[in-house]
Short mmCIF file of the C-alpha atoms (twelve columns), coordinates in Angstrom:
data_MODEL
# 
_entry.id   MODEL 
# 
loop_
_atom_site.group_PDB 
_atom_site.id 
_atom_site.type_symbol 
_atom_site.label_atom_id 
_atom_site.label_alt_id 
_atom_site.label_comp_id 
_atom_site.label_asym_id 
_atom_site.label_seq_id 
_atom_site.Cartn_x 
_atom_site.Cartn_y 
_atom_site.Cartn_z 
_atom_site.pdbx_PDB_model_num 
ATOM 1   C CA . MET A 1   -3.378  2.862   35.328  1 
ATOM 2   C CA . LEU A 2   -5.921  1.922   37.984  1 
ATOM 3   C CA . ARG A 3   -3.683  -0.796  39.351  1 
ATOM 4   C CA . TYR A 4   -0.357  1.033   39.604  1 
ATOM 5   C CA . ARG A 5   -1.239  4.749   39.528  1 
ATOM 6   C CA . ALA A 6   2.160   5.448   37.957  1 
ATOM 7   C CA . ALA A 7   3.176   7.578   34.999  1 
ATOM 8   C CA . TRP A 8   4.814   4.664   33.164  1 
ATOM 9   C CA . THR A 9   1.425   3.002   32.647  1 
ATOM 10  C CA . VAL A 10  0.730   5.546   29.896  1 
ATOM 11  C CA . PHE A 11  2.769   3.272   27.602  1 
ATOM 12  C CA . VAL A 12  0.723   0.116   28.137  1 
ATOM 13  C CA . PHE A 13  -2.208  1.064   25.891  1 
ATOM 14  C CA . PRO A 14  -0.046  1.871   22.814  1 
ATOM 15  C CA . LEU A 15  2.036   -1.263  23.400  1 
ATOM 16  C CA . VAL A 16  -1.115  -3.408  23.381  1 
ATOM 17  C CA . TRP A 17  -2.286  -1.876  20.099  1 
ATOM 18  C CA . VAL A 18  1.073   -2.155  18.351  1 
ATOM 19  C CA . THR A 19  1.508   -5.744  19.522  1 
ATOM 20  C CA . ALA A 20  -1.903  -6.747  18.167  1 
ATOM 21  C CA . ASP A 21  -1.234  -4.906  14.903  1 
ATOM 22  C CA . MET A 22  2.184   -6.534  14.440  1 
ATOM 23  C CA . LEU A 23  0.858   -10.023 15.105  1 
ATOM 24  C CA . MET A 24  -2.012  -9.519  12.657  1 
ATOM 25  C CA . ALA A 25  0.389   -8.225  9.995   1 
ATOM 26  C CA . ARG A 26  2.636   -11.239 10.501  1 
ATOM 27  C CA . PHE A 27  0.178   -14.110 10.867  1 
ATOM 28  C CA . LEU A 28  -3.235  -13.274 9.340   1 
ATOM 29  C CA . PRO A 29  -3.901  -13.857 5.619   1 
ATOM 30  C CA . ASP A 30  -5.229  -10.295 5.333   1 
ATOM 31  C CA . GLY A 31  -2.438  -8.834  7.461   1 
ATOM 32  C CA . ASN A 32  -3.237  -5.683  9.431   1 
ATOM 33  C CA . TRP A 33  -5.779  -4.551  6.857   1 
ATOM 34  C CA . GLY A 34  -7.754  -1.715  8.402   1 
ATOM 35  C CA . SER A 35  -5.083  -0.706  10.925  1 
ATOM 36  C CA . VAL A 36  -5.994  2.526   12.697  1 
ATOM 37  C CA . ALA A 37  -2.658  3.918   11.508  1 
ATOM 38  C CA . TYR A 38  -4.005  4.113   7.947   1 
ATOM 39  C CA . SER A 39  -6.551  6.687   9.131   1 
ATOM 40  C CA . GLN A 40  -3.655  9.173   9.149   1 
ATOM 41  C CA . SER A 41  -2.725  8.613   5.506   1 
ATOM 42  C CA . GLU A 42  -3.983  12.065  4.515   1 
ATOM 43  C CA . PHE A 43  -2.412  13.856  7.511   1 
ATOM 44  C CA . LEU A 44  0.898   14.110  5.696   1 
ATOM 45  C CA . PRO A 45  3.147   15.598  8.435   1 
ATOM 46  C CA . ILE A 46  2.454   12.735  10.829  1 
ATOM 47  C CA . LEU A 47  2.512   10.226  7.956   1 
ATOM 48  C CA . GLN A 48  6.227   10.939  7.499   1 
ATOM 49  C CA . LEU A 49  6.849   8.976   10.712  1 
ATOM 50  C CA . ILE A 50  6.082   5.936   8.534   1 
ATOM 51  C CA . SER A 51  9.441   6.463   6.783   1 
ATOM 52  C CA . VAL A 52  11.205  5.868   10.123  1 
ATOM 53  C CA . ALA A 53  9.128   3.445   12.189  1 
ATOM 54  C CA . GLY A 54  6.521   2.196   9.717   1 
ATOM 55  C CA . VAL A 55  2.865   1.664   10.564  1 
ATOM 56  C CA . PRO A 56  3.766   0.712   14.189  1 
ATOM 57  C CA . GLY A 57  5.297   4.165   14.743  1 
ATOM 58  C CA . VAL A 58  2.178   6.069   13.733  1 
ATOM 59  C CA . LEU A 59  -0.077  3.665   15.627  1 
ATOM 60  C CA . PHE A 60  2.030   3.971   18.789  1 
ATOM 61  C CA . LEU A 61  1.949   7.774   18.677  1 
ATOM 62  C CA . LEU A 62  -1.835  7.870   18.158  1 
ATOM 63  C CA . MET A 63  -2.488  5.555   21.079  1 
ATOM 64  C CA . LEU A 64  0.116   7.212   23.317  1 
ATOM 65  C CA . PHE A 65  -1.659  10.555  22.970  1 
ATOM 66  C CA . ALA A 66  -5.027  8.948   23.702  1 
ATOM 67  C CA . SER A 67  -3.570  7.164   26.727  1 
ATOM 68  C CA . ALA A 68  -1.984  10.340  28.120  1 
ATOM 69  C CA . LEU A 69  -5.235  12.237  27.655  1 
ATOM 70  C CA . ALA A 70  -7.181  9.515   29.480  1 
ATOM 71  C CA . MET A 71  -4.694  9.554   32.343  1 
ATOM 72  C CA . ALA A 72  -4.866  13.323  32.719  1 
ATOM 73  C CA . ILE A 73  -8.678  13.434  32.647  1 
ATOM 74  C CA . ALA A 74  -9.497  10.394  34.761  1 
ATOM 75  C CA . LEU A 75  -6.568  10.174  37.153  1 
ATOM 76  C CA . GLY A 76  -5.116  13.669  37.186  1 
ATOM 77  C CA . GLY A 77  -5.588  14.067  40.925  1 
ATOM 78  C CA . THR A 78  -4.288  10.648  41.917  1 
ATOM 79  C CA . VAL A 79  -1.389  9.952   39.577  1 
ATOM 80  C CA . ARG A 80  1.692   12.025  40.149  1 
ATOM 81  C CA . HIS A 81  2.731   14.097  37.144  1 
ATOM 82  C CA . SER A 82  -0.136  12.750  34.953  1 
ATOM 83  C CA . ARG A 83  -0.953  16.134  33.454  1 
ATOM 84  C CA . ARG A 84  2.752   16.764  32.975  1 
ATOM 85  C CA . THR A 85  2.883   13.449  31.115  1 
ATOM 86  C CA . LEU A 86  0.117   14.655  28.798  1 
ATOM 87  C CA . LEU A 87  2.044   17.850  28.118  1 
ATOM 88  C CA . ARG A 88  5.188   15.910  27.291  1 
ATOM 89  C CA . VAL A 89  3.306   13.579  24.940  1 
ATOM 90  C CA . ALA A 90  1.633   16.589  23.283  1 
ATOM 91  C CA . LEU A 91  5.028   18.224  22.758  1 
ATOM 92  C CA . LEU A 92  6.418   14.970  21.363  1 
ATOM 93  C CA . THR A 93  3.494   14.725  18.924  1 
ATOM 94  C CA . ALA A 94  3.994   18.341  17.881  1 
ATOM 95  C CA . ALA A 95  7.691   17.654  17.329  1 
ATOM 96  C CA . PHE A 96  6.925   14.728  15.017  1 
ATOM 97  C CA . ILE A 97  4.419   16.840  13.101  1 
ATOM 98  C CA . GLY A 98  7.037   19.567  12.721  1 
ATOM 99  C CA . MET A 99  9.695   17.111  11.548  1 
ATOM 100 C CA . GLY A 100 7.233   15.615  9.079   1 
ATOM 101 C CA . ALA A 101 6.379   19.030  7.658   1 
ATOM 102 C CA . TYR A 102 10.096  19.814  7.368   1 
ATOM 103 C CA . ARG A 103 10.764  16.497  5.578   1 
ATOM 104 C CA . MET A 104 8.199   17.302  2.910   1 
ATOM 105 C CA . ARG A 105 9.996   20.549  2.086   1 
ATOM 106 C CA . GLU A 106 12.765  18.602  0.391   1 
ATOM 107 C CA . PRO A 107 12.333  19.124  -3.374  1 
ATOM 108 C CA . LEU A 108 11.938  16.121  -5.635  1 
ATOM 109 C CA . ALA A 109 14.040  16.295  -8.787  1 
ATOM 110 C CA . GLY A 110 14.014  13.838  -11.636 1 
ATOM 111 C CA . GLU A 111 12.742  13.009  -15.062 1 
ATOM 112 C CA . GLN A 112 9.235   14.018  -16.078 1 
ATOM 113 C CA . VAL A 113 7.110   10.968  -16.948 1 
ATOM 114 C CA . THR A 114 3.546   10.879  -18.261 1 
ATOM 115 C CA . PHE A 115 1.366   8.051   -16.972 1 
ATOM 116 C CA . GLY A 116 -1.959  6.913   -18.334 1 
ATOM 117 C CA . LEU A 117 -4.313  4.937   -16.090 1 
ATOM 118 C CA . VAL A 118 -7.401  3.042   -17.237 1 
ATOM 119 C CA . ALA A 119 -10.116 1.141   -15.361 1 
ATOM 120 C CA . ILE A 120 -13.325 -0.444  -16.631 1 
ATOM 121 C CA . ASP A 121 -15.399 -2.097  -13.910 1 
ATOM 122 C CA . ASP A 122 -16.989 -4.609  -16.280 1 
ATOM 123 C CA . ALA A 123 -15.266 -7.987  -15.891 1 
ATOM 124 C CA . ILE A 124 -14.454 -10.613 -18.508 1 
ATOM 125 C CA . GLY A 125 -15.079 -13.941 -16.795 1 
ATOM 126 C CA . ARG A 126 -13.967 -17.398 -17.856 1 
ATOM 127 C CA . THR A 127 -17.280 -18.089 -19.645 1 
ATOM 128 C CA . ALA A 128 -17.818 -14.624 -21.162 1 
ATOM 129 C CA . SER A 129 -19.024 -14.583 -24.751 1 
ATOM 130 C CA . ALA A 130 -16.701 -13.493 -27.542 1 
ATOM 131 C CA . SER A 131 -18.870 -10.461 -28.335 1 
ATOM 132 C CA . TYR A 132 -18.985 -9.313  -24.697 1 
ATOM 133 C CA . SER A 133 -15.229 -9.818  -24.233 1 
ATOM 134 C CA . GLY A 134 -14.485 -8.123  -27.528 1 
ATOM 135 C CA . ARG A 135 -16.378 -4.959  -26.606 1 
ATOM 136 C CA . ILE A 136 -14.458 -4.547  -23.356 1 
ATOM 137 C CA . ARG A 137 -11.068 -5.310  -24.869 1 
ATOM 138 C CA . ASP A 138 -11.745 -2.954  -27.766 1 
ATOM 139 C CA . GLN A 139 -12.572 -0.232  -25.245 1 
ATOM 140 C CA . TYR A 140 -9.253  -0.795  -23.453 1 
ATOM 141 C CA . ASP A 141 -7.499  -0.579  -26.820 1 
ATOM 142 C CA . ALA A 142 -9.251  2.725   -27.540 1 
ATOM 143 C CA . HIS A 143 -8.253  4.142   -24.159 1 
ATOM 144 C CA . VAL A 144 -4.614  3.141   -24.658 1 
ATOM 145 C CA . ALA A 145 -4.618  4.783   -28.087 1 
ATOM 146 C CA . SER A 146 -6.168  7.985   -26.716 1 
ATOM 147 C CA . LEU A 147 -3.763  8.199   -23.767 1 
ATOM 148 C CA . ALA A 148 -0.764  7.532   -25.997 1 
ATOM 149 C CA . ALA A 149 -1.904  10.250  -28.398 1 
ATOM 150 C CA . SER A 150 -2.099  12.622  -25.390 1 
ATOM 151 C CA . GLY A 151 1.511   11.893  -24.473 1 
ATOM 152 C CA . ALA A 152 1.335   8.912   -22.108 1 
ATOM 153 C CA . GLN A 153 4.599   6.984   -21.982 1 
ATOM 154 C CA . ILE A 154 3.422   4.285   -19.572 1 
ATOM 155 C CA . VAL A 155 -0.170  3.003   -19.455 1 
ATOM 156 C CA . VAL A 156 -1.461  0.935   -16.518 1 
ATOM 157 C CA . LEU A 157 -4.573  -1.242  -16.779 1 
ATOM 158 C CA . PRO A 158 -6.246  -2.823  -13.721 1 
ATOM 159 C CA . GLU A 159 -6.072  -6.286  -12.208 1 
ATOM 160 C CA . LYS A 160 -7.853  -9.198  -13.912 1 
ATOM 161 C CA . VAL A 161 -9.010  -7.412  -17.024 1 
ATOM 162 C CA . ALA A 162 -9.997  -10.954 -18.028 1 
ATOM 163 C CA . VAL A 163 -9.909  -14.550 -16.766 1 
ATOM 164 C CA . LEU A 164 -8.371  -16.596 -19.580 1 
ATOM 165 C CA . SER A 165 -7.531  -20.142 -20.557 1 
ATOM 166 C CA . ASP A 166 -3.971  -20.933 -21.600 1 
ATOM 167 C CA . THR A 167 -4.908  -20.661 -25.270 1 
ATOM 168 C CA . GLN A 168 -6.729  -17.370 -24.757 1 
ATOM 169 C CA . ALA A 169 -3.785  -16.032 -22.741 1 
ATOM 170 C CA . ASP A 170 -1.436  -16.668 -25.681 1 
ATOM 171 C CA . GLU A 171 -3.749  -14.720 -28.000 1 
ATOM 172 C CA . TRP A 172 -4.100  -11.846 -25.521 1 
ATOM 173 C CA . ARG A 173 -0.314  -11.581 -25.122 1 
ATOM 174 C CA . VAL A 174 0.093   -11.234 -28.865 1 
ATOM 175 C CA . HIS A 175 -2.723  -8.696  -28.995 1 
ATOM 176 C CA . PHE A 176 -1.417  -6.387  -26.273 1 
ATOM 177 C CA . SER A 177 2.142   -6.758  -27.522 1 
ATOM 178 C CA . ASP A 178 0.898   -5.303  -30.792 1 
ATOM 179 C CA . VAL A 179 -1.008  -2.517  -28.954 1 
ATOM 180 C CA . ALA A 180 2.119   -1.475  -27.042 1 
ATOM 181 C CA . LYS A 181 4.281   -1.552  -30.158 1 
ATOM 182 C CA . ARG A 182 1.732   0.285   -32.305 1 
ATOM 183 C CA . HIS A 183 1.373   3.170   -29.837 1 
ATOM 184 C CA . ARG A 184 5.000   3.093   -28.613 1 
ATOM 185 C CA . VAL A 185 4.091   2.912   -24.944 1 
ATOM 186 C CA . SER A 186 5.083   0.699   -22.061 1 
ATOM 187 C CA . LEU A 187 1.870   -1.135  -21.226 1 
ATOM 188 C CA . GLU A 188 0.867   -3.000  -18.059 1 
ATOM 189 C CA . VAL A 189 -2.066  -5.447  -18.319 1 
ATOM 190 C CA . GLY A 190 -3.546  -7.501  -15.460 1 
ATOM 191 C CA . VAL A 191 -4.993  -10.919 -16.341 1 
ATOM 192 C CA . ALA A 192 -5.844  -14.190 -14.625 1 
ATOM 193 C CA . VAL A 193 -4.953  -17.489 -16.283 1 
ATOM 194 C CA . ASP A 194 -7.144  -20.483 -15.417 1 
ATOM 195 C CA . SER A 195 -5.210  -23.617 -16.340 1 
ATOM 196 C CA . ALA A 196 -5.033  -27.247 -15.301 1 
ATOM 197 C CA . GLY A 197 -2.197  -26.440 -12.906 1 
ATOM 198 C CA . GLY A 198 -4.303  -23.906 -11.010 1 
ATOM 199 C CA . ASN A 199 -5.412  -20.304 -11.327 1 
ATOM 200 C CA . ARG A 200 -2.729  -17.623 -11.464 1 
ATOM 201 C CA . ASN A 201 -3.051  -13.852 -11.250 1 
ATOM 202 C CA . TYR A 202 -0.547  -12.060 -13.497 1 
ATOM 203 C CA . SER A 203 0.581   -8.597  -14.443 1 
ATOM 204 C CA . TRP A 204 2.172   -8.376  -17.881 1 
ATOM 205 C CA . VAL A 205 4.387   -5.428  -18.754 1 
ATOM 206 C CA . PHE A 206 5.159   -4.873  -22.432 1 
ATOM 207 C CA . ASP A 207 7.875   -2.456  -23.483 1 
ATOM 208 C CA . SER A 208 7.384   0.104   -26.241 1 
ATOM 209 C CA . ALA A 209 8.785   -2.392  -28.775 1 
ATOM 210 C CA . GLY A 210 6.053   -4.870  -27.855 1 
ATOM 211 C CA . GLN A 211 8.301   -7.288  -25.953 1 
ATOM 212 C CA . LEU A 212 6.915   -8.950  -22.813 1 
ATOM 213 C CA . ALA A 213 9.427   -7.514  -20.334 1 
ATOM 214 C CA . VAL A 214 7.723   -8.632  -17.088 1 
ATOM 215 C CA . ARG A 215 5.300   -11.380 -16.100 1 
ATOM 216 C CA . TYR A 216 4.645   -10.798 -12.413 1 
ATOM 217 C CA . HIS A 217 2.719   -13.388 -10.399 1 
ATOM 218 C CA . LYS A 218 0.619   -12.099 -7.464  1 
ATOM 219 C CA . HIS A 219 1.871   -13.092 -3.989  1 
ATOM 220 C CA . TYR A 220 -1.030  -12.363 -1.600  1 
ATOM 221 C CA . MET A 221 -4.585  -13.389 -2.378  1 
ATOM 222 C CA . ALA A 222 -7.850  -11.668 -1.461  1 
ATOM 223 C CA . PRO A 223 -10.596 -13.857 0.068   1 
ATOM 224 C CA . PRO A 224 -12.328 -14.730 -3.251  1 
ATOM 225 C CA . GLU A 225 -9.056  -16.077 -4.712  1 
ATOM 226 C CA . ARG A 226 -7.576  -17.936 -1.747  1 
ATOM 227 C CA . GLY A 227 -7.473  -21.123 -3.816  1 
ATOM 228 C CA . ASP A 228 -5.220  -19.564 -6.470  1 
ATOM 229 C CA . VAL A 229 -1.560  -20.455 -6.834  1 
ATOM 230 C CA . PRO A 230 0.575   -17.689 -5.225  1 
ATOM 231 C CA . GLY A 231 3.755   -16.276 -6.705  1 
ATOM 232 C CA . SER A 232 7.020   -15.574 -4.914  1 
ATOM 233 C CA . LEU A 233 9.287   -13.607 -7.267  1 
ATOM 234 C CA . PHE A 234 9.814   -9.842  -7.432  1 
ATOM 235 C CA . GLU A 235 10.046  -8.055  -10.761 1 
ATOM 236 C CA . VAL A 236 11.907  -4.810  -11.437 1 
ATOM 237 C CA . HIS A 237 12.179  -3.461  -14.983 1 
ATOM 238 C CA . ARG A 238 13.985  -0.372  -16.244 1 
ATOM 239 C CA . ILE A 239 11.956  2.075   -18.335 1 
ATOM 240 C CA . GLY A 240 14.033  5.052   -19.352 1 
ATOM 241 C CA . ALA A 241 16.100  6.256   -16.396 1 
ATOM 242 C CA . GLN A 242 13.844  4.714   -13.713 1 
ATOM 243 C CA . ARG A 243 13.440  1.274   -12.207 1 
ATOM 244 C CA . TYR A 244 9.832   0.040   -12.086 1 
ATOM 245 C CA . GLY A 245 8.562   -2.598  -9.695  1 
ATOM 246 C CA . VAL A 246 5.311   -4.487  -10.218 1 
ATOM 247 C CA . ALA A 247 2.817   -5.713  -7.603  1 
ATOM 248 C CA . ILE A 248 -0.894  -6.544  -7.709  1 
ATOM 249 C CA . CYS A 249 -3.543  -5.043  -5.415  1 
ATOM 250 C CA . LYS A 250 -3.411  -6.944  -2.108  1 
ATOM 251 C CA . ASP A 251 0.355   -7.392  -2.376  1 
ATOM 252 C CA . MET A 252 0.692   -3.740  -1.399  1 
ATOM 253 C CA . HIS A 253 -1.272  -4.280  1.817   1 
ATOM 254 C CA . PHE A 254 1.838   -5.969  3.229   1 
ATOM 255 C CA . ALA A 255 4.748   -3.823  4.341   1 
ATOM 256 C CA . VAL A 256 7.195   -6.696  3.913   1 
ATOM 257 C CA . LEU A 257 6.560   -6.784  0.162   1 
ATOM 258 C CA . GLY A 258 6.647   -3.016  -0.238  1 
ATOM 259 C CA . ARG A 259 9.949   -2.863  1.645   1 
ATOM 260 C CA . ALA A 260 11.384  -5.662  -0.512  1 
ATOM 261 C CA . TYR A 261 10.884  -3.493  -3.585  1 
ATOM 262 C CA . GLY A 262 12.631  -0.652  -1.781  1 
ATOM 263 C CA . ARG A 263 15.647  -2.909  -1.250  1 
ATOM 264 C CA . LEU A 264 15.575  -3.638  -4.984  1 
ATOM 265 C CA . ASP A 265 15.785  0.140   -5.608  1 
ATOM 266 C CA . ALA A 266 12.430  0.486   -7.351  1 
ATOM 267 C CA . ASP A 267 11.753  4.161   -8.115  1 
ATOM 268 C CA . VAL A 268 8.130   3.519   -9.120  1 
ATOM 269 C CA . MET A 269 5.585   0.798   -8.379  1 
ATOM 270 C CA . LEU A 270 3.013   -0.111  -11.032 1 
ATOM 271 C CA . VAL A 271 0.012   -1.598  -9.224  1 
ATOM 272 C CA . PRO A 272 -3.009  -3.008  -11.074 1 
ATOM 273 C CA . ALA A 273 -5.842  -3.579  -8.606  1 
ATOM 274 C CA . TRP A 274 -9.429  -4.716  -8.176  1 
ATOM 275 C CA . ASP A 275 -11.154 -3.372  -5.073  1 
ATOM 276 C CA . PHE A 276 -14.615 -3.989  -3.626  1 
ATOM 277 C CA . GLY A 277 -16.143 -0.542  -4.116  1 
ATOM 278 C CA . ARG A 278 -16.684 0.368   -0.455  1 
ATOM 279 C CA . ASP A 279 -13.006 -0.101  0.360   1 
ATOM 280 C CA . ALA A 280 -11.761 2.059   -2.516  1 
ATOM 281 C CA . TRP A 281 -10.259 4.805   -0.349  1 
ATOM 282 C CA . LEU A 282 -8.636  2.381   2.088   1 
ATOM 283 C CA . GLY A 283 -7.167  0.186   -0.640  1 
ATOM 284 C CA . ALA A 284 -5.646  3.208   -2.346  1 
ATOM 285 C CA . ARG A 285 -4.295  4.762   0.862   1 
ATOM 286 C CA . MET A 286 -2.715  1.548   2.148   1 
ATOM 287 C CA . THR A 287 -0.783  1.467   -1.108  1 
ATOM 288 C CA . VAL A 288 0.169   5.136   -0.729  1 
ATOM 289 C CA . VAL A 289 1.642   4.265   2.689   1 
ATOM 290 C CA . ARG A 290 3.897   1.633   1.096   1 
ATOM 291 C CA . GLY A 291 5.371   4.408   -1.034  1 
ATOM 292 C CA . VAL A 292 6.216   6.464   2.068   1 
ATOM 293 C CA . GLU A 293 7.772   3.459   3.829   1 
ATOM 294 C CA . ALA A 294 10.106  2.612   0.966   1 
ATOM 295 C CA . GLY A 295 10.422  5.994   -0.769  1 
ATOM 296 C CA . TYR A 296 8.946   5.485   -4.238  1 
ATOM 297 C CA . VAL A 297 6.186   6.762   -6.527  1 
ATOM 298 C CA . VAL A 298 3.074   4.581   -6.750  1 
ATOM 299 C CA . VAL A 299 0.840   4.311   -9.830  1 
ATOM 300 C CA . ARG A 300 -2.312  2.318   -9.016  1 
ATOM 301 C CA . SER A 301 -5.210  1.579   -11.366 1 
ATOM 302 C CA . ALA A 302 -8.160  -0.164  -9.705  1 
ATOM 303 C CA . ARG A 303 -11.426 -1.573  -10.937 1 
ATOM 304 C CA . ASP A 304 -14.189 -0.847  -8.400  1 
ATOM 305 C CA . GLY A 305 -11.729 1.538   -6.797  1 
ATOM 306 C CA . LEU A 306 -9.619  4.588   -7.562  1 
ATOM 307 C CA . LEU A 307 -7.027  5.533   -10.144 1 
ATOM 308 C CA . THR A 308 -4.248  7.061   -8.041  1 
ATOM 309 C CA . VAL A 309 -0.740  8.448   -8.480  1 
ATOM 310 C CA . SER A 310 1.192   9.341   -5.306  1 
ATOM 311 C CA . ASP A 311 4.760   10.371  -4.495  1 
ATOM 312 C CA . ALA A 312 7.342   9.186   -1.963  1 
ATOM 313 C CA . TYR A 313 5.930   11.524  0.716   1 
ATOM 314 C CA . GLY A 314 2.377   10.230  0.393   1 
ATOM 315 C CA . ARG A 315 1.089   13.219  -1.566  1 
ATOM 316 C CA . VAL A 316 -1.672  12.198  -3.965  1 
ATOM 317 C CA . ILE A 317 -0.659  13.840  -7.221  1 
ATOM 318 C CA . ALA A 318 -3.843  12.895  -9.056  1 
ATOM 319 C CA . GLU A 319 -6.838  10.675  -8.431  1 
ATOM 320 C CA . ARG A 320 -10.082 9.696   -10.129 1 
ATOM 321 C CA . ALA A 321 -12.884 7.225   -9.441  1 
ATOM 322 C CA . ARG A 322 -13.287 4.214   -11.743 1 
ATOM 323 C CA . ALA A 323 -16.406 3.653   -13.868 1 
ATOM 324 C CA . SER A 324 -18.312 1.003   -15.766 1 
ATOM 325 C CA . MET A 325 -18.186 0.898   -19.572 1 
ATOM 326 C CA . PRO A 326 -16.741 2.882   -21.224 1 
ATOM 327 C CA . GLY A 327 -14.619 3.222   -18.077 1 
ATOM 328 C CA . ALA A 328 -12.431 5.975   -16.669 1 
ATOM 329 C CA . THR A 329 -8.964  7.256   -17.539 1 
ATOM 330 C CA . LEU A 330 -6.401  9.486   -15.869 1 
ATOM 331 C CA . LEU A 331 -3.456  11.240  -17.545 1 
ATOM 332 C CA . VAL A 332 -0.730  12.440  -15.168 1 
ATOM 333 C CA . ARG A 333 2.593   14.089  -15.914 1 
ATOM 334 C CA . THR A 334 4.855   14.160  -12.872 1 
ATOM 335 C CA . VAL A 335 8.449   14.138  -11.700 1 
ATOM 336 C CA . VAL A 336 9.805   10.665  -11.010 1 
ATOM 337 C CA . PRO A 337 12.915  10.971  -8.817  1 
ATOM 338 C CA . VAL A 338 15.346  8.292   -7.798  1 
ATOM 339 C CA . ARG A 339 13.944  6.390   -4.817  1 
ATOM 340 C CA . VAL A 340 14.074  8.365   -1.576  1 
ATOM 341 C CA . ALA A 341 16.068  6.344   0.959   1 
ATOM 342 C CA . THR A 342 14.237  5.830   4.275   1 
ATOM 343 C CA . ILE A 343 15.220  4.596   7.717   1 
ATOM 344 C CA . TYR A 344 12.316  2.150   7.642   1 
ATOM 345 C CA . GLY A 345 13.691  0.748   4.406   1 
ATOM 346 C CA . ARG A 346 16.876  -0.187  6.279   1 
ATOM 347 C CA . ILE A 347 15.545  -1.357  9.662   1 
ATOM 348 C CA . GLY A 348 12.041  -2.548  8.792   1 
ATOM 349 C CA . ASP A 349 9.756   -3.240  11.734  1 
ATOM 350 C CA . ALA A 350 12.467  -3.026  14.390  1 
ATOM 351 C CA . PHE A 351 10.374  -0.512  16.338  1 
ATOM 352 C CA . GLY A 352 7.245   -2.656  16.076  1 
ATOM 353 C CA . TRP A 353 8.962   -5.828  17.300  1 
ATOM 354 C CA . THR A 354 10.581  -3.844  20.117  1 
ATOM 355 C CA . CYS A 355 7.068   -2.883  21.224  1 
ATOM 356 C CA . VAL A 356 6.009   -6.541  21.092  1 
ATOM 357 C CA . ALA A 357 8.981   -7.489  23.265  1 
ATOM 358 C CA . ALA A 358 8.249   -4.662  25.713  1 
ATOM 359 C CA . PHE A 359 4.636   -5.769  26.035  1 
ATOM 360 C CA . GLY A 360 5.762   -9.349  26.647  1 
ATOM 361 C CA . ILE A 361 8.067   -8.166  29.435  1 
ATOM 362 C CA . LEU A 362 5.197   -6.188  30.981  1 
ATOM 363 C CA . LEU A 363 3.001   -9.268  30.999  1 
ATOM 364 C CA . LEU A 364 5.691   -11.312 32.716  1 
ATOM 365 C CA . THR A 365 6.631   -8.699  35.323  1 
ATOM 366 C CA . THR A 366 3.134   -7.564  36.319  1 
ATOM 367 C CA . ARG A 367 1.401   -10.932 36.740  1 
ATOM 368 C CA . GLY A 368 -0.244  -11.478 40.086  1 
ATOM 369 C CA . LYS A 369 -0.073  -7.858  41.203  1 
ATOM 370 C CA . LYS A 370 -3.038  -6.741  43.258  1 
ATOM 371 C CA . HIS A 371 -5.303  -3.905  42.189  1 
ATOM 372 C CA . ALA A 372 -4.897  -0.601  43.920  1 
ATOM 373 C CA . HIS A 373 -8.176  1.072   44.867  1 
ATOM 374 C CA . ILE A 374 -8.858  4.697   44.106  1 
ATOM 375 C CA . GLY A 375 -11.139 6.641   46.371  1 
ATOM 376 C CA . ALA A 376 -14.156 8.595   45.225  1 
# 
């Protein structure tokens, strides 16, 4: 702005931010975790822009408004039409808010499903004693029984309920198969298996007949598990009339994975998770955003985090904080519609990469230009 004193410079600041965000999402092991765009996850009208342009769209709009405001305040007397630029950006922002509010008016119709969520913060490590492990597993069993008796059709446990050897994993599969069959529920259980071939983070989904219908292997690893073996396959399983995808915690921090499940026509995502306490809200809301991008319901049960159910528009239907023994549960009955098709689901990060290209062109075409001086 100082160099060119032209209205077009209002776009440089948002282009810088979106470019940095896109490159982090693409190349860093934690992606764009903590993107400023996620701060808008509870401002639902503007969040609907996610369904069109993804996280880059919301980030661009936030920074465009800030840039226009800065131009009007600091350079209003020296840059032609700067205050008019602010007005136009304000009207554009208002238009997106209005369109977002209108989008959320669309009714969601579908089958009513009752979900049960469970989280116990206490962990079962590789060297845990049999008595310690038994108390925690018995408590999970009791919660599943109670939720099933209250009408739960699908029960979701958190990530890494236990770290198991191969032999222990076989026994746990038999045990939870029996639990699902006994209570006639679909049951998701998160476990880690520590074997000679490397550590693997799994989500097991048992159907109401006790069959192991899904064994999902986590794709993206949090810092404490960077040495684990990553998975690469996507799992979608039909329960009743809906198609259920499965992902684990950090997987849902990456838009590319969330969009992949949209392309597979998942109506619901079951997401066991293990957060770090202080990041509970952010971890939950990043996952909510994936639901808006791809148009599905998200059911997320997190140790050291939140138990959350959200819809395809980012509305949190129900939420509760986790707890140590005896843990916390959440029973939610909600409409589960067929996946809501989104523009972002079709075009992905086309807008974001367009911003990266535009910023690259700016760098090439403005190199070596001299600064213009502004008088007092």
